[in-house]
Coordinates of C-alpha atoms in Angstrom, one line a residue:
X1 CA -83.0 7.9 -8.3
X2 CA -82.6 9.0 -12.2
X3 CA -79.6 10.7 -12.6
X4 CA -80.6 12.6 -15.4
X5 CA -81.2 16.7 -14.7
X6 CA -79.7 15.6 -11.4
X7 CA -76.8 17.6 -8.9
X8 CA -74.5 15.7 -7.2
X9 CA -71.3 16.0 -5.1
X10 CA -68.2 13.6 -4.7
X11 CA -65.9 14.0 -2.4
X12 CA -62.7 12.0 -2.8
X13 CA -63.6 13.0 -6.5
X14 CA -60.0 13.3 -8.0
X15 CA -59.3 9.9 -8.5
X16 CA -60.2 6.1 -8.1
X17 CA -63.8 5.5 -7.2
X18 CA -64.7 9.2 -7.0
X19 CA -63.7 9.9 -10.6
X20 CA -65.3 7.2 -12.0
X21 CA -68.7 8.0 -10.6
X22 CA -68.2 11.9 -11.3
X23 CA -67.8 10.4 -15.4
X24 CA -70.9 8.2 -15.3
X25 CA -73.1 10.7 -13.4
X26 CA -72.1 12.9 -16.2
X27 CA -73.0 9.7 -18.7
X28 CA -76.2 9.3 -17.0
X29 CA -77.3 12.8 -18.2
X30 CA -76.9 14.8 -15.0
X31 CA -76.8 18.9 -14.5
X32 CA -74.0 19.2 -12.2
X33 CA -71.6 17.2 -11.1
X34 CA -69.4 19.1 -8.3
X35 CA -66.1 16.4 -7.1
X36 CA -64.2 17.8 -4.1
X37 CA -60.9 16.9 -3.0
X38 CA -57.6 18.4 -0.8
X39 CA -55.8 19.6 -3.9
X40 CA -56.6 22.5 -4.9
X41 CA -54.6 22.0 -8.3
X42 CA -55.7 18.4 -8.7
X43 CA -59.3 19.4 -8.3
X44 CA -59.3 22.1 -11.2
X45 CA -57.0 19.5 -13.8
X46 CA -59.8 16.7 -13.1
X47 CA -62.7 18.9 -12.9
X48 CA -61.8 20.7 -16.2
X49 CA -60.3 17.0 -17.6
X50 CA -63.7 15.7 -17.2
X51 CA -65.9 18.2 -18.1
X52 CA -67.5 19.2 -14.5
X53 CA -67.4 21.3 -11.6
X54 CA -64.4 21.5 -8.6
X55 CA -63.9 22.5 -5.4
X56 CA -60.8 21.9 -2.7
X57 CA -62.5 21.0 0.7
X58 CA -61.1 18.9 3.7
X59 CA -64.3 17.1 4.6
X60 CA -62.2 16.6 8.2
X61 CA -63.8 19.9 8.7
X62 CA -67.1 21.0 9.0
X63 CA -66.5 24.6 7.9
X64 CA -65.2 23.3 4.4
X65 CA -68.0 20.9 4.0
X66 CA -70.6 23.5 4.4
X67 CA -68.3 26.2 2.2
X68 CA -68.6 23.1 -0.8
X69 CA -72.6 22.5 0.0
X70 CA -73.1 26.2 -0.2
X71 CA -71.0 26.6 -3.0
X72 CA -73.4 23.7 -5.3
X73 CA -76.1 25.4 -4.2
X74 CA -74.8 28.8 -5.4
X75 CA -73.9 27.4 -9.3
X76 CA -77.0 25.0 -9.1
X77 CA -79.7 25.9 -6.9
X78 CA -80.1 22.2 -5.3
X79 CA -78.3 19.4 -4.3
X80 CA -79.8 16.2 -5.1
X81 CA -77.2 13.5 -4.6
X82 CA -74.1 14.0 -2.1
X83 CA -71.8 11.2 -2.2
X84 CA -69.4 10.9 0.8
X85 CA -66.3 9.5 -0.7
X86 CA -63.5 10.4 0.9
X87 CA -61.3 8.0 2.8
X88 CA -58.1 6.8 4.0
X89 CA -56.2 3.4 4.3
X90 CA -54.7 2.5 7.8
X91 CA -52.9 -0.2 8.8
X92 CA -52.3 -1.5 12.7
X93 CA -54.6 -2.7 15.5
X94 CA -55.0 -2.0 18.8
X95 CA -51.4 -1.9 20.5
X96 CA -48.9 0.6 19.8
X97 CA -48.8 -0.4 16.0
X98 CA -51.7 2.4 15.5
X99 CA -51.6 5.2 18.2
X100 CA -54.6 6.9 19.1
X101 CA -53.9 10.1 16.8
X102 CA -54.4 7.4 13.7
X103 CA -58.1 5.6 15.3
X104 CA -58.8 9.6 15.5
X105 CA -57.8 10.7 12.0
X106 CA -59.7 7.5 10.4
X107 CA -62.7 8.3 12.8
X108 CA -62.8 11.8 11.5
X109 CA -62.7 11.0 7.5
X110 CA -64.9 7.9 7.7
X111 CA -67.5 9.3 10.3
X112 CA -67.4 13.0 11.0
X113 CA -66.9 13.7 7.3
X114 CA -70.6 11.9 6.8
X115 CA -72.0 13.8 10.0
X116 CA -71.1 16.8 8.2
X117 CA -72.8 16.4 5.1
X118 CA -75.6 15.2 6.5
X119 CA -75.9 18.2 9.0
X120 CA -75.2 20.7 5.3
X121 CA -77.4 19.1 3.0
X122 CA -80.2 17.8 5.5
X123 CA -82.0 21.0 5.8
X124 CA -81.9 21.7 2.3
X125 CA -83.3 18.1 1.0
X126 CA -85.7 18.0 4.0
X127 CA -87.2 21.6 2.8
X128 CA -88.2 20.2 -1.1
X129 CA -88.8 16.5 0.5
X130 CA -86.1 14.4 -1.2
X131 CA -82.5 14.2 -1.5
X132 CA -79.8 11.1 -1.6
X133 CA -76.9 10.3 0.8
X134 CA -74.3 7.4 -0.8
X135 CA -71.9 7.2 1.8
X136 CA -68.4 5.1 0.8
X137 CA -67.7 2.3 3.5
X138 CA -66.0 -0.9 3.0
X139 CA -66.9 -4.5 3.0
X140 CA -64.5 -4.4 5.7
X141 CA -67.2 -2.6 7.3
X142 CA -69.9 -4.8 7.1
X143 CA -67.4 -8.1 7.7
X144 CA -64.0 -7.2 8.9
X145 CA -60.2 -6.5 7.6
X146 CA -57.3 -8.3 8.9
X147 CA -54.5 -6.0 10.1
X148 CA -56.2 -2.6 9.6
X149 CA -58.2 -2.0 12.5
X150 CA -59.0 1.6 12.7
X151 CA -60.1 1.3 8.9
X152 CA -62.3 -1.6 9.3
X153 CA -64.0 -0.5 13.1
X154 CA -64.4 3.4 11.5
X155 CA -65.9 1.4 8.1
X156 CA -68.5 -0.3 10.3
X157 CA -69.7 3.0 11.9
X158 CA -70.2 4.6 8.6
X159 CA -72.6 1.4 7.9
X160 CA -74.3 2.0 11.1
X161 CA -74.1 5.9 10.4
X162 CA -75.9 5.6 6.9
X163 CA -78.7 3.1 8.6
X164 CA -79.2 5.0 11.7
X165 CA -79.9 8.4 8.4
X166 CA -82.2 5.8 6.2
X167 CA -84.4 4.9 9.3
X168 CA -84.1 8.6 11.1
X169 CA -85.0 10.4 7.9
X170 CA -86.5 8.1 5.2
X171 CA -90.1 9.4 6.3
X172 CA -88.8 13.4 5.3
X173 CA -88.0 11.9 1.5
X174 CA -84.2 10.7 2.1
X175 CA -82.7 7.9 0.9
X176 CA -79.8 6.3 1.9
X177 CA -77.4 4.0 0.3
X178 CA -74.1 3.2 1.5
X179 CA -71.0 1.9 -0.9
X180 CA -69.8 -1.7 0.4
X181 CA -66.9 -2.8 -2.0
X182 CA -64.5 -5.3 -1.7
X183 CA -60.9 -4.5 -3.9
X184 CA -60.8 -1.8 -6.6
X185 CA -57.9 -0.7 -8.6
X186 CA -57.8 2.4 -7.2
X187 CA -54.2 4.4 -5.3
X188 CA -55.7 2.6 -2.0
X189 CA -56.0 -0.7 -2.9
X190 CA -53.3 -3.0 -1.7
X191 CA -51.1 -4.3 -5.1
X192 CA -51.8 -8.3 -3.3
X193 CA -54.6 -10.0 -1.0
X194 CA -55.0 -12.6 1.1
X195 CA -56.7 -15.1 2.2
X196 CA -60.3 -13.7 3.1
X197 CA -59.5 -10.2 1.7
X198 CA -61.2 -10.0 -1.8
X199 CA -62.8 -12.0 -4.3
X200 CA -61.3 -10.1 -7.1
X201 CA -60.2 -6.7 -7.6
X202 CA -62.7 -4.5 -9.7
X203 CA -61.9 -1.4 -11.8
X204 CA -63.4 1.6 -10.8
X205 CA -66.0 1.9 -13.8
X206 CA -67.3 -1.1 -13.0
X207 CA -67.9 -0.3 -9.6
X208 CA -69.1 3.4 -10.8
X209 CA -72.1 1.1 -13.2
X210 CA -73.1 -0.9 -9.9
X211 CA -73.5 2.5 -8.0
X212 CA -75.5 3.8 -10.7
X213 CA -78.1 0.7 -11.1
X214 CA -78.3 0.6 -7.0
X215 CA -79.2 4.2 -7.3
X216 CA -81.8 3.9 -9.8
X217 CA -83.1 0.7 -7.7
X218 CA -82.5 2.7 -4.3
X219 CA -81.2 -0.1 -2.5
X220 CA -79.6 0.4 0.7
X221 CA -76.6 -1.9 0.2
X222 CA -74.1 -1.1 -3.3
X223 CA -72.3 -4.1 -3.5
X224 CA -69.7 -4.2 -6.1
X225 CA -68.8 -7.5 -5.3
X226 CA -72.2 -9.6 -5.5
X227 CA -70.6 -12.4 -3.0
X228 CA -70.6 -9.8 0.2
X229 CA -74.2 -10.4 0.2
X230 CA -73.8 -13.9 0.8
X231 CA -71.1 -13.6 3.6
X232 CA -73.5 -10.9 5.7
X233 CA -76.3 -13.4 5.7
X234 CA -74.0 -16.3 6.9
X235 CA -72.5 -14.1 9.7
X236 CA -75.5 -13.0 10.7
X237 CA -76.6 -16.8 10.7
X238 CA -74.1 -18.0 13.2
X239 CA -71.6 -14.9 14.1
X240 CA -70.0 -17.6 16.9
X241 CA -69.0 -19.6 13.9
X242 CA -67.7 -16.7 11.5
X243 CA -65.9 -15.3 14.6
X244 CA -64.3 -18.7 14.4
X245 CA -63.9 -19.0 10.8
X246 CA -62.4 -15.1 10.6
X247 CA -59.8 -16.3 13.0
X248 CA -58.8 -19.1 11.2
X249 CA -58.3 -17.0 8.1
X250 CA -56.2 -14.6 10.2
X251 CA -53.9 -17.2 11.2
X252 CA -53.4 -18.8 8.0
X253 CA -52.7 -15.1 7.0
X254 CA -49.9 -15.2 8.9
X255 CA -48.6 -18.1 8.0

């Protein structure tokens, strides 16, 4: 996808990754650029800061999704990129360090929030026969995270979300691309990493270039951090032996 003469939406679009691609869509030469966020306030300083549209939604529910779809389409007429950006760190795993209301609240931001945009905007990109989905997961998503397990098991549905959309509707004109990074220097990103956590942490205008030449390639995988590639293909190699490894990792971790 060109950006230029382009719409898009970013949710999550305040700050972090969200701003930066709302800035270099703009670069890129496109129409409108809407960013959505739960701030009301924050959403007009940024929006009017950076020179493009706002609009407060909580993308935790559907009404406000479709009131910020409907809303693009009533100041542009089309939506032709909707970026599902919004997210939340967690922390815990599976005893009572993270109770079920926090696996629901991370299910509901990192997979309902998608579901909902897709269910908006489908019918409007299926009508003129193309539209883009960029859906925000993790590398966490594709490998795993260490210590945050409602972020990284939520992370790998929004993977399998944005495949399950690229097969189910790439014949109706829809690509699909789904956001895998490893650390950015964004409000969410822990201030140190371990062992098996990163291999470096990236500022969000780099990140925001990567998504750009992905989209213009329309590959399925944005991978901010070029080694990711690597480490799917050796887990999905031998996943016995980077079950094995991962572990290892973990306890050293701890140590």
């Amino acid at each position: 996808m060109d950006l230029k003469n382009k719409v898009a939406i970013i949710t999550g679009g305040t700050g972090g990754i969200g701003r930066a691609m709302a800035q270099e869509f703009l670069s890129e030469g496109a129409r409108g650029v809407v960013i959505s966020d739960l701030c009301p306030d924050q959403v007009k300083h940024v929006s009017d800061e950076i020179g493009c549209m706002g609009f407060a939604a909580n993308v935790t529910k559907e009404s406000e999704v479709k009131a910020l779809v409907d809303y693009t389409v009533s100041n542009y007429s089309q939506i032709d990129l909707y970026c599902s950006n919004a997210g939340a760190l967690s922390k815990g795993g599976l005893l009572l360090d993270a109770p079920d209301d926090l696996w629901q609240s991370q299910w509901e931001v990192h997979v309902m929030a998608h579901i909902y945009a897709a269910r908006a905007c489908l019918p409007l990109m299926i009508a003129r026969g193309n539209g883009y989905f960029l859906i925000t997961a993790s590398a966490a998503g594709l490998l795993a995270a260490m210590g945050t397990g409602p972020y990284t098991v939520s992370k790998a549905a929004a993977v399998k979300l944005a495949e399950f959309m690229a097969i189910t509707h790439g014949d109706d004109g829809i690509k699909v691309s789904v956001l895998c990074p490893q650390g950015v220097n964004t409000a969410m990103a822990p201030r140190s990493l371990g062992d098996g956590q990163t291999d470096g942490i990236i500022e969000p205008e780099q990140l925001a270039r990567t998504v750009v030449d992905t989209l213009n390639e329309e590959r399925f995988y944005v991978l901010p951090h070029p080694e990711v590639e690597e480490y799917i293909r050796r887990k999905g190699n031998d996943i016995d032996r980077w079950l094995t490894g991962m572990r290892r990792l973990r306890q050293r971790s701890l140590s």
